[in-house]
Coordinates of C-alpha atoms in Angstrom, one line a residue:
M127 CA 20.2 -26.7 -10.2
P128 CA 18.8 -25.2 -13.4
I129 CA 15.0 -24.8 -13.7
D130 CA 13.2 -27.8 -15.1
P131 CA 12.0 -26.5 -18.6
T132 CA 9.2 -29.0 -18.9
A133 CA 7.7 -28.1 -15.4
L134 CA 8.1 -24.4 -16.3
D135 CA 6.3 -24.7 -19.6
Q136 CA 3.5 -26.7 -18.1
A137 CA 3.0 -24.2 -15.3
L138 CA 3.0 -21.2 -17.7
A139 CA 0.5 -22.9 -19.9
R140 CA -2.0 -23.3 -17.0
I141 CA -2.3 -19.6 -16.4
Q142 CA -5.5 -19.0 -18.3
P143 CA -7.8 -15.9 -18.7
H144 CA -11.0 -17.8 -17.7
V145 CA -9.4 -18.8 -14.4
I146 CA -8.5 -15.2 -13.5
D147 CA -11.9 -14.0 -14.6
A148 CA -13.8 -16.5 -12.6
H149 CA -12.0 -15.5 -9.3
L150 CA -12.3 -11.8 -10.1
R151 CA -16.0 -12.0 -10.9
F152 CA -16.7 -13.5 -7.6
L153 CA -14.3 -11.5 -5.4
S154 CA -15.5 -8.2 -6.7
H155 CA -19.2 -9.0 -6.6
E156 CA -21.4 -6.7 -4.6
L157 CA -22.5 -9.6 -2.4
L158 CA -19.0 -9.5 -0.9
E159 CA -19.7 -5.9 0.2
G160 CA -16.2 -4.6 -0.6
R161 CA -14.3 -7.2 1.5
A162 CA -13.5 -5.0 4.4
P163 CA -11.5 -6.8 7.2
G164 CA -13.7 -8.7 9.6
T165 CA -17.0 -8.0 7.8
R166 CA -19.2 -10.6 6.3
G167 CA -17.8 -9.9 2.8
G168 CA -14.2 -9.9 4.0
T169 CA -14.8 -13.2 5.8
L170 CA -16.4 -14.7 2.6
A171 CA -13.4 -13.6 0.6
M172 CA -11.0 -15.1 3.1
E173 CA -12.9 -18.4 3.2
Y174 CA -13.1 -18.5 -0.6
I175 CA -9.3 -18.1 -0.9
R176 CA -8.7 -20.7 1.8
G177 CA -11.0 -23.1 -0.1
Q178 CA -9.2 -22.4 -3.4
F179 CA -5.7 -23.0 -1.8
Q180 CA -7.0 -26.3 -0.4
R181 CA -8.7 -27.3 -3.7
I182 CA -5.5 -26.9 -5.8
G183 CA -3.4 -28.8 -3.4
L184 CA -1.5 -26.2 -1.4
H185 CA -0.6 -27.3 2.1
P186 CA -1.5 -25.6 5.3
V187 CA 1.3 -24.2 7.4
D188 CA 1.5 -25.6 11.0
G189 CA -1.9 -27.2 10.3
A190 CA -3.7 -24.0 9.3
Y191 CA -4.5 -22.1 6.1
L192 CA -5.2 -18.9 8.2
Q193 CA -2.7 -16.8 10.0
D194 CA -4.9 -14.8 12.4
V195 CA -4.2 -11.1 12.5
P196 CA -5.5 -9.5 15.7
M197 CA -7.1 -6.2 14.9
V198 CA -9.4 -3.5 16.2
G199 CA -11.9 -1.4 14.2
L200 CA -12.6 2.2 15.2
T201 CA -15.5 4.1 13.6
P202 CA -14.8 7.7 14.2
H203 CA -17.1 10.6 14.9
P204 CA -14.8 13.6 15.1
T205 CA -15.2 17.3 15.7
L206 CA -12.5 19.9 14.8
A207 CA -12.3 23.5 15.7
L208 CA -9.3 25.8 14.9
Q209 CA -8.9 28.8 17.1
T210 CA -7.0 31.4 15.1
P211 CA -6.0 35.0 15.9
Q212 CA -8.8 36.0 13.5
G213 CA -11.5 33.9 14.9
A214 CA -12.6 30.3 14.9
M215 CA -12.6 27.9 11.9
E216 CA -14.7 24.8 11.8
P217 CA -13.9 22.9 8.7
R218 CA -16.4 20.5 7.3
Y219 CA -15.8 16.8 8.1
E220 CA -15.2 14.7 5.0
D221 CA -15.2 17.6 2.6
E222 CA -12.3 19.5 4.2
Y223 CA -10.8 17.3 6.9
V224 CA -10.8 13.7 8.1
L225 CA -9.8 12.8 11.6
E226 CA -9.5 9.6 13.7
A227 CA -8.2 8.6 17.1
G228 CA -4.6 7.3 17.1
V229 CA -5.3 5.1 20.1
P230 CA -8.0 2.5 20.5
E231 CA -10.1 4.4 22.9
E232 CA -13.8 5.4 22.8
Q233 CA -13.2 9.1 23.5
V234 CA -10.1 11.2 22.9
E235 CA -9.8 15.0 23.1
T236 CA -7.0 17.3 22.3
D237 CA -6.6 21.0 23.0
A238 CA -3.1 22.0 21.8
E239 CA -1.0 24.5 19.9
L240 CA -0.6 23.8 16.1
V241 CA 3.1 23.8 15.0
F242 CA 4.1 23.7 11.4
V243 CA 7.1 21.3 11.0
G244 CA 7.6 21.4 7.2
Y245 CA 8.2 17.9 5.9
G246 CA 8.4 16.6 9.4
I247 CA 11.7 14.7 8.6
A248 CA 14.8 13.9 10.6
A249 CA 17.3 12.3 8.2
P250 CA 20.9 12.6 9.4
E251 CA 22.2 10.9 6.2
Y252 CA 20.9 13.9 4.3
Q253 CA 21.9 16.4 7.0
W254 CA 18.2 17.3 7.3
D255 CA 16.3 18.0 10.5
D256 CA 13.0 19.8 10.5
F257 CA 12.7 19.7 14.3
K258 CA 15.9 21.4 15.4
G259 CA 15.6 20.1 18.9
V260 CA 12.3 22.0 19.6
D261 CA 10.1 20.4 22.2
L262 CA 7.0 19.3 20.5
R263 CA 5.5 17.2 23.3
G264 CA 1.8 17.8 23.6
K265 CA 1.6 19.8 20.3
V266 CA -0.4 19.1 17.2
L267 CA 1.9 19.0 14.2
L268 CA 1.0 20.4 10.8
I269 CA 3.0 18.5 8.2
R270 CA 3.4 18.5 4.5
V271 CA 3.8 15.1 2.7
N272 CA 6.6 14.0 0.4
D273 CA 10.3 14.9 0.9
P274 CA 12.6 17.6 -0.4
G275 CA 14.1 15.6 -3.3
T276 CA 13.6 16.9 -6.8
E277 CA 14.5 15.7 -10.3
A278 CA 17.3 18.3 -10.3
T279 CA 18.8 16.7 -7.2
P280 CA 19.0 13.0 -8.0
D281 CA 21.3 12.2 -5.0
F282 CA 19.3 14.1 -2.5
F283 CA 16.3 12.2 -0.9
G284 CA 16.2 10.0 -4.0
G285 CA 15.7 13.0 -6.4
K286 CA 12.2 12.8 -8.0
A287 CA 11.7 9.3 -6.5
L288 CA 9.9 9.4 -3.2
T289 CA 11.8 8.0 -0.2
Y290 CA 10.1 6.5 2.9
Y291 CA 10.6 9.9 4.6
G292 CA 8.0 11.3 2.2
R293 CA 5.3 8.7 3.1
W294 CA 2.5 9.9 5.4
T295 CA 3.1 6.8 7.5
Y296 CA 6.6 8.0 8.3
K297 CA 5.2 11.5 9.2
L298 CA 2.8 9.9 11.8
E299 CA 5.5 7.7 13.2
E300 CA 7.9 10.6 13.6
A301 CA 5.2 12.8 15.2
S302 CA 4.6 10.0 17.8
R303 CA 8.4 9.7 18.4
R304 CA 8.5 13.4 19.2
G305 CA 5.7 13.1 21.8
A306 CA 3.2 15.1 19.8
A307 CA -0.5 14.9 20.8
G308 CA -1.6 14.8 17.2
A309 CA -0.8 15.3 13.5
L310 CA -2.6 17.0 10.6
L311 CA -1.3 16.2 7.1
I312 CA -1.7 18.8 4.4
H313 CA -3.2 17.2 1.3
T314 CA -2.6 18.5 -2.2
D315 CA -3.4 16.5 -5.3
E316 CA 0.2 16.9 -6.5
S317 CA 1.9 15.8 -3.3
A318 CA -0.4 12.9 -2.7
G319 CA -0.7 11.7 -6.3
Y320 CA -4.5 11.4 -5.9
P321 CA -7.5 13.7 -5.3
W322 CA -9.2 14.6 -2.0
S323 CA -12.0 12.0 -2.8
V324 CA -9.5 9.3 -2.1
V325 CA -8.6 10.8 1.2
R326 CA -12.3 11.0 2.1
T327 CA -13.2 7.4 1.2
S328 CA -10.1 5.9 2.7
N329 CA -10.2 7.7 6.0
T330 CA -13.9 7.8 6.9
G331 CA -16.0 4.9 8.1
T332 CA -14.3 2.1 10.1
Q333 CA -10.6 2.4 10.4
Y334 CA -8.4 -0.6 11.3
G335 CA -5.3 -1.2 13.3
L336 CA -3.5 -4.0 15.1
A337 CA -5.0 -4.9 18.5
G338 CA -3.2 -3.8 21.6
A339 CA -1.2 -0.7 22.3
P340 CA -0.2 1.0 19.1
E341 CA 3.5 1.2 18.3
F342 CA 3.2 4.9 17.4
P343 CA 0.4 6.4 19.4
L344 CA -1.2 9.8 18.8
Q345 CA -4.3 11.2 20.3
V346 CA -5.6 12.3 17.0
R347 CA -4.4 12.1 13.4
G348 CA -5.8 13.1 10.1
W349 CA -5.7 15.2 6.9
I350 CA -6.8 18.7 6.0
S351 CA -7.4 20.1 2.6
E352 CA -5.0 22.6 1.0
S353 CA -7.7 25.3 1.2
V354 CA -8.1 24.8 4.9
A355 CA -4.3 24.9 5.4
R356 CA -4.0 28.1 3.4
D357 CA -6.8 29.8 5.3
L358 CA -5.7 28.8 8.8
L359 CA -2.1 29.9 8.1
A360 CA -3.3 33.2 6.6
R361 CA -5.3 33.8 9.8
G362 CA -2.1 33.3 11.8
G363 CA -0.4 35.9 9.6
Y364 CA 1.5 33.5 7.3
D365 CA 1.5 33.0 3.6
F366 CA 1.1 29.4 2.5
A367 CA 3.4 29.6 -0.5
T368 CA 6.1 31.3 1.5
L369 CA 6.1 28.7 4.2
M370 CA 6.2 25.9 1.7
A371 CA 9.2 27.6 0.1
D372 CA 10.9 28.1 3.4
S373 CA 10.4 24.5 4.4
E374 CA 12.4 23.4 1.3
N375 CA 15.6 24.6 3.1
R376 CA 17.8 22.9 5.7
G377 CA 17.6 26.0 7.9
F378 CA 13.8 25.7 8.4
R379 CA 12.7 25.6 12.0
P380 CA 9.3 24.6 13.5
L381 CA 6.8 27.4 13.4
D382 CA 4.2 28.2 16.0
T383 CA 1.2 29.1 13.8
G384 CA -0.7 30.9 16.5
V385 CA -3.6 28.5 15.9
R386 CA -5.0 26.2 18.6
V387 CA -6.5 22.9 17.8
R388 CA -9.5 21.7 19.7
A389 CA -10.3 18.2 18.5
S390 CA -12.5 15.4 19.8
V391 CA -13.0 11.9 18.4
R392 CA -15.7 9.6 19.7
S393 CA -15.2 6.1 18.3
Q394 CA -17.1 2.9 18.3
V395 CA -14.3 0.4 19.1
E396 CA -14.8 -3.3 18.2
P397 CA -12.5 -6.3 17.9
V398 CA -12.0 -7.5 14.3
R399 CA -11.5 -11.1 13.3
T400 CA -9.5 -11.5 10.2
A401 CA -6.5 -13.4 8.8
N402 CA -3.9 -13.7 6.2
V403 CA -4.6 -16.8 4.0
V404 CA -1.5 -19.0 3.5
G405 CA -0.9 -22.0 1.2
L406 CA 2.4 -23.8 0.9
L407 CA 3.8 -25.7 -2.1
P408 CA 6.6 -27.7 -0.5
G409 CA 9.9 -27.8 -2.2
S410 CA 11.8 -31.0 -3.2
D411 CA 15.0 -30.3 -1.1
P412 CA 14.5 -30.8 2.7
A413 CA 17.7 -28.7 3.2
R414 CA 15.9 -25.7 1.7
A415 CA 12.6 -26.1 3.4
A416 CA 13.1 -22.9 5.4
E417 CA 13.9 -20.9 2.2
P418 CA 10.4 -20.1 0.8
V419 CA 9.7 -17.7 -2.1
V420 CA 6.8 -15.7 -0.7
M421 CA 4.2 -14.5 -3.2
T422 CA 1.6 -12.0 -1.9
S423 CA -1.5 -10.1 -2.9
H424 CA -4.1 -8.4 -0.7
Y425 CA -7.7 -9.4 -0.8
D426 CA -9.3 -6.7 1.3
H427 CA -10.8 -3.4 0.2
L428 CA -12.8 -0.6 1.7
G429 CA -16.2 -2.3 2.3
V430 CA -19.4 -0.2 2.3
R431 CA -18.8 3.5 2.8
D432 CA -20.4 6.9 2.3
S433 CA -19.9 8.2 -1.3
A434 CA -19.5 11.8 -2.3
D435 CA -23.2 12.0 -2.9
G436 CA -23.9 10.9 0.7
E437 CA -25.2 7.5 -0.2
R438 CA -23.9 4.3 1.3
R439 CA -22.2 2.3 -1.5
V440 CA -20.2 -0.9 -1.9
H441 CA -16.6 -0.2 -2.9
P442 CA -16.0 -3.4 -4.9
G443 CA -12.2 -3.0 -5.4
A444 CA -12.1 -5.0 -8.6
Y445 CA -8.8 -3.7 -10.0
D446 CA -7.6 -2.9 -6.5
N447 CA -7.1 -5.6 -5.6
A448 CA -9.5 -8.5 -6.5
S449 CA -7.6 -8.6 -9.8
G450 CA -4.2 -9.1 -8.0
V451 CA -5.4 -11.9 -5.7
S452 CA -7.2 -13.5 -8.6
L453 CA -3.9 -13.6 -10.5
L454 CA -2.2 -15.0 -7.4
L455 CA -4.7 -17.8 -7.3
A456 CA -4.1 -18.6 -10.9
L457 CA -0.4 -18.7 -10.4
A458 CA -0.8 -20.9 -7.3
E459 CA -2.9 -23.4 -9.3
A460 CA -0.4 -23.4 -12.1
A461 CA 2.6 -24.0 -9.8
A462 CA 0.7 -26.7 -7.8
A463 CA 0.2 -28.7 -11.0
M464 CA 3.8 -28.9 -11.9
P465 CA 5.1 -32.5 -12.2
V466 CA 8.4 -31.6 -10.7
R467 CA 8.8 -29.4 -7.6
P468 CA 11.6 -26.8 -7.3
P469 CA 14.1 -27.3 -4.4
R470 CA 12.7 -24.3 -2.5
P471 CA 9.1 -24.0 -1.4
L472 CA 6.6 -21.5 -2.7
L473 CA 4.4 -19.8 0.0
F474 CA 1.3 -18.0 -1.3
V475 CA -0.1 -15.4 1.1
A476 CA -3.3 -13.5 0.5
T477 CA -2.9 -10.6 2.9
T478 CA -5.6 -8.8 4.9
A479 CA -5.9 -5.1 5.7
E480 CA -3.5 -3.7 3.1
E481 CA -5.8 -0.7 2.6
S482 CA -5.4 0.2 6.3
G483 CA -1.7 0.5 6.1
L484 CA -0.2 -2.9 5.0
I485 CA -1.4 -4.4 8.3
G486 CA -1.6 -8.0 7.2
S487 CA 1.9 -8.0 5.6
E488 CA 3.3 -6.1 8.6
W489 CA 1.9 -8.8 10.9
Y490 CA 3.5 -11.5 8.8
A491 CA 6.8 -9.7 8.9
R492 CA 6.6 -9.5 12.7
N493 CA 5.3 -13.1 13.0
P494 CA 6.8 -15.0 10.1
L495 CA 5.9 -18.6 9.4
F496 CA 9.4 -19.2 8.2
P497 CA 12.6 -17.5 9.3
L498 CA 13.0 -14.2 7.6
A499 CA 16.8 -14.6 7.5
T500 CA 16.4 -17.6 5.1
T501 CA 13.2 -16.5 3.3
A502 CA 14.4 -16.3 -0.3
A503 CA 12.3 -13.4 -1.6
A504 CA 9.0 -11.6 -1.4
L505 CA 7.1 -11.0 -4.6
N506 CA 3.9 -9.0 -4.6
V507 CA 1.2 -8.1 -7.2
D508 CA -1.4 -5.3 -6.6
G509 CA -3.5 -4.7 -9.7
A510 CA -3.5 -7.2 -12.6
N511 CA -3.5 -5.7 -16.1
L512 CA -7.1 -5.9 -17.4
Q513 CA -6.6 -3.7 -20.5
G514 CA -4.6 -5.9 -22.9
R515 CA -1.1 -6.7 -23.9
T516 CA 1.8 -4.4 -23.3
T517 CA 5.3 -4.2 -24.6
D518 CA 6.7 -3.5 -21.1
I519 CA 6.5 -4.4 -17.4
V520 CA 7.4 -2.3 -14.3
P521 CA 8.8 -4.4 -11.5
I522 CA 9.0 -1.9 -8.6
G523 CA 12.2 -2.4 -6.7
A524 CA 14.1 -4.3 -9.4
D525 CA 17.0 -1.9 -9.1
R526 CA 17.4 -2.7 -5.4
S527 CA 18.4 -6.4 -5.3
S528 CA 19.7 -9.3 -7.3
L529 CA 16.1 -10.1 -8.1
G530 CA 16.3 -7.5 -10.8
D531 CA 18.5 -9.7 -13.0
L532 CA 16.0 -12.6 -12.7
V533 CA 13.1 -10.3 -13.5
R534 CA 14.9 -8.9 -16.5
A535 CA 15.6 -12.4 -17.8
A536 CA 12.0 -13.5 -17.2
A537 CA 10.6 -10.4 -18.9
G538 CA 13.0 -11.0 -21.8
E539 CA 11.5 -14.5 -22.3
E540 CA 8.1 -12.9 -22.6
G541 CA 9.3 -10.3 -25.0
L542 CA 8.8 -7.5 -22.5
E543 CA 11.0 -4.5 -21.8
V544 CA 11.6 -3.8 -18.1
R545 CA 11.0 -0.1 -17.5
P546 CA 11.5 2.0 -14.4
D547 CA 8.6 3.3 -12.3
P548 CA 6.8 5.9 -14.4
H549 CA 5.6 7.6 -11.2
P550 CA 8.5 7.6 -8.8
E551 CA 7.2 10.6 -7.0
Q552 CA 4.3 8.5 -5.7
G553 CA 6.5 6.2 -3.7
I554 CA 4.8 3.0 -4.9
F555 CA 7.6 0.9 -3.5
Y556 CA 6.4 1.8 0.1
R557 CA 2.7 1.4 -0.6
Q558 CA 2.5 -2.4 -1.4
D559 CA 2.7 -5.5 0.7
H560 CA 6.2 -6.4 -0.2
F561 CA 7.5 -3.4 1.7
P562 CA 7.2 -4.7 5.3
M563 CA 9.1 -7.8 4.1
A564 CA 11.8 -5.5 2.6
R565 CA 12.0 -3.5 5.8
A566 CA 12.5 -6.8 7.6
G567 CA 15.4 -7.6 5.4
V568 CA 13.9 -9.9 2.7
P569 CA 14.7 -8.9 -0.9
A570 CA 11.4 -7.9 -2.3
L571 CA 9.7 -6.3 -5.3
A572 CA 6.2 -5.7 -6.8
F573 CA 5.1 -6.7 -10.2
D574 CA 3.3 -3.7 -11.6
H575 CA 2.2 -4.0 -15.2
G576 CA 3.4 -1.7 -18.0
L577 CA 1.5 1.2 -19.6
T578 CA 2.7 0.8 -23.2
F579 CA -0.2 -1.1 -24.7
E580 CA -0.1 -2.9 -28.0
G581 CA -2.4 -1.5 -30.6
R582 CA -3.1 1.7 -28.7
P583 CA -2.0 5.3 -29.5
E584 CA 1.1 6.6 -27.8
G585 CA 0.3 7.8 -24.3
W586 CA -2.9 5.8 -24.0
G587 CA -1.7 3.8 -21.0
Q588 CA -0.7 7.0 -19.1
T589 CA -4.1 8.5 -19.8
W590 CA -5.9 5.3 -18.6
Y591 CA -3.8 5.4 -15.4
E592 CA -4.5 9.0 -14.7
E593 CA -8.2 8.5 -15.3
F594 CA -8.3 5.5 -13.0
V595 CA -6.5 7.4 -10.2
T596 CA -8.7 10.5 -10.4
K597 CA -12.1 8.9 -11.0
H598 CA -12.1 5.3 -9.9
Y599 CA -9.3 4.7 -7.3
H600 CA -11.0 3.8 -3.9
Q601 CA -14.4 4.7 -5.5
P602 CA -17.5 2.5 -6.0
S603 CA -16.8 2.6 -9.8
D604 CA -13.8 0.3 -9.4
S605 CA -16.1 -2.6 -10.3
Y606 CA -16.1 -5.7 -12.5
H607 CA -16.7 -5.3 -16.2
E608 CA -17.5 -7.8 -18.8
G609 CA -15.1 -8.1 -21.7
W610 CA -11.9 -7.2 -19.9
D611 CA -8.8 -8.2 -21.8
Y612 CA -6.7 -10.6 -19.7
A613 CA -3.8 -10.9 -22.2
G614 CA -1.8 -8.4 -20.2
A615 CA -2.5 -10.1 -16.9
L616 CA -1.2 -13.3 -18.5
Q617 CA 2.1 -11.5 -19.4
Q618 CA 2.3 -10.1 -15.9
G619 CA 1.6 -13.4 -14.2
R620 CA 4.0 -15.3 -16.5
V621 CA 6.9 -12.9 -15.6
M622 CA 6.1 -13.2 -11.9
L623 CA 5.9 -17.0 -11.9
R624 CA 9.1 -17.3 -14.0
T625 CA 10.9 -15.1 -11.5
A626 CA 9.5 -17.0 -8.5
L627 CA 10.5 -20.4 -10.0
D628 CA 13.9 -19.1 -11.0
V629 CA 14.5 -18.1 -7.3
A630 CA 13.0 -21.4 -6.1
W631 CA 15.4 -23.4 -8.4
S632 CA 18.5 -21.2 -8.1
G633 CA 21.4 -21.5 -5.8
P634 CA 22.4 -18.6 -3.5
L635 CA 19.7 -16.6 -1.7
P636 CA 18.9 -13.3 -3.5
A637 CA 20.7 -10.3 -1.9
W638 CA 20.2 -6.6 -1.6
L639 CA 22.5 -4.4 -3.7
P640 CA 24.7 -1.7 -2.2
G641 CA 22.8 1.5 -1.5
A642 CA 19.4 -0.2 -1.6
G643 CA 18.6 0.9 1.9
F644 CA 17.9 -2.6 3.2
T645 CA 20.1 -5.5 4.4
R646 CA 19.4 -9.1 5.2
R647 CA 19.2 -9.6 9.0

């Protein structure tokens, strides 16, 4: 059945700047205290979104607008001492290391050998094994992030594009599978794609996880700065640059650094009450009631945390991601007002705890409200364009599934060029809330906005992006500003809604392409 052109035009016309701005102004206000999960501000944001879903006419699912996500919060107070052949090192917490318990316990301690395992990857499809059968049980693993792929080797670990093997989450999972006591990730600005200030603000203060026994337990887990890594290796008799070069080769083997890690983490452990907010726009075909198009955006941020100057400050998370959930609300209102419903339903999900590791979306993927095997697609937005119109759009993952054709058609209707991810080395595909759905088999992508801005000098968008990442990402300065230009957000939202409605009106379920790395289950 072709999409109803009148319904589409009416829906697109209802996506308005003042609607996005009204939601964004409220959700990023300091009174919401940064919207951390389970806090007063996080609960206010959750209830606000629930009220908006109800107001615009979305239906609850199984009688509820909230999908409870059982979580626990741990506020860590760590100590870290590194016993090297040349004496003890005690790096400075927050400035040189961050550390948390990898299990929900009030006190954990580790006294273990530190073993450098390179990238910490076991990838048989690339004939790569950093572990070589070495028994790492009870050790603390020192791990570099990213993977061995380079622009010169496009068919090896995705070339310049980061694979999931390069994500820090994979490193911790693999360390746990190896029976390690802990893991320390080496941060460099180049490998992470962001400065140490992001590590500090993201990994201090209360940390969140799903309640119950963790799937990948570690006694301790954290990050150390590049300078600390260089120093501790040098004290063990090793050159940092040489080890990094050695770990680029398949023949690399785990290296006992000669350093012993003595770590302790005392944590305040508290249950956290939070939820994904869900609203359903039923479809017109009862035979396709179990084939929703899921549209997601996270509403949480970092809450109130210590800043670099030592002061407690609200981290408002305006761009990241009050803007995205504000756009989602605008799209939901536009779709709900359509005079004709598409055959498939639209399910709007404002997820919680994305900043803590995609926890809300992971919970939904494990506990779906509709069967994942028949869920049509998952479309995410994280960061609405607040800087004006662009000539391009960057749908992350468009090259992995048949959704790409629909996105290209939608972008074409808006006069936009679909461009590839300009920062493939940062692994954005694995860092947004569509990813747990993709890993569960649902064709999925993220609607990132373009960086080629109309009326701006060449390169202006890239400069803006780099400035945001280095100065404002996960910082108190990511705050609301009067006079934002929402014309780009309208473009972004119109492409996303066109794509969603095309899926909701189209025939066969979207499918993964060969080599995408995912399959429907």
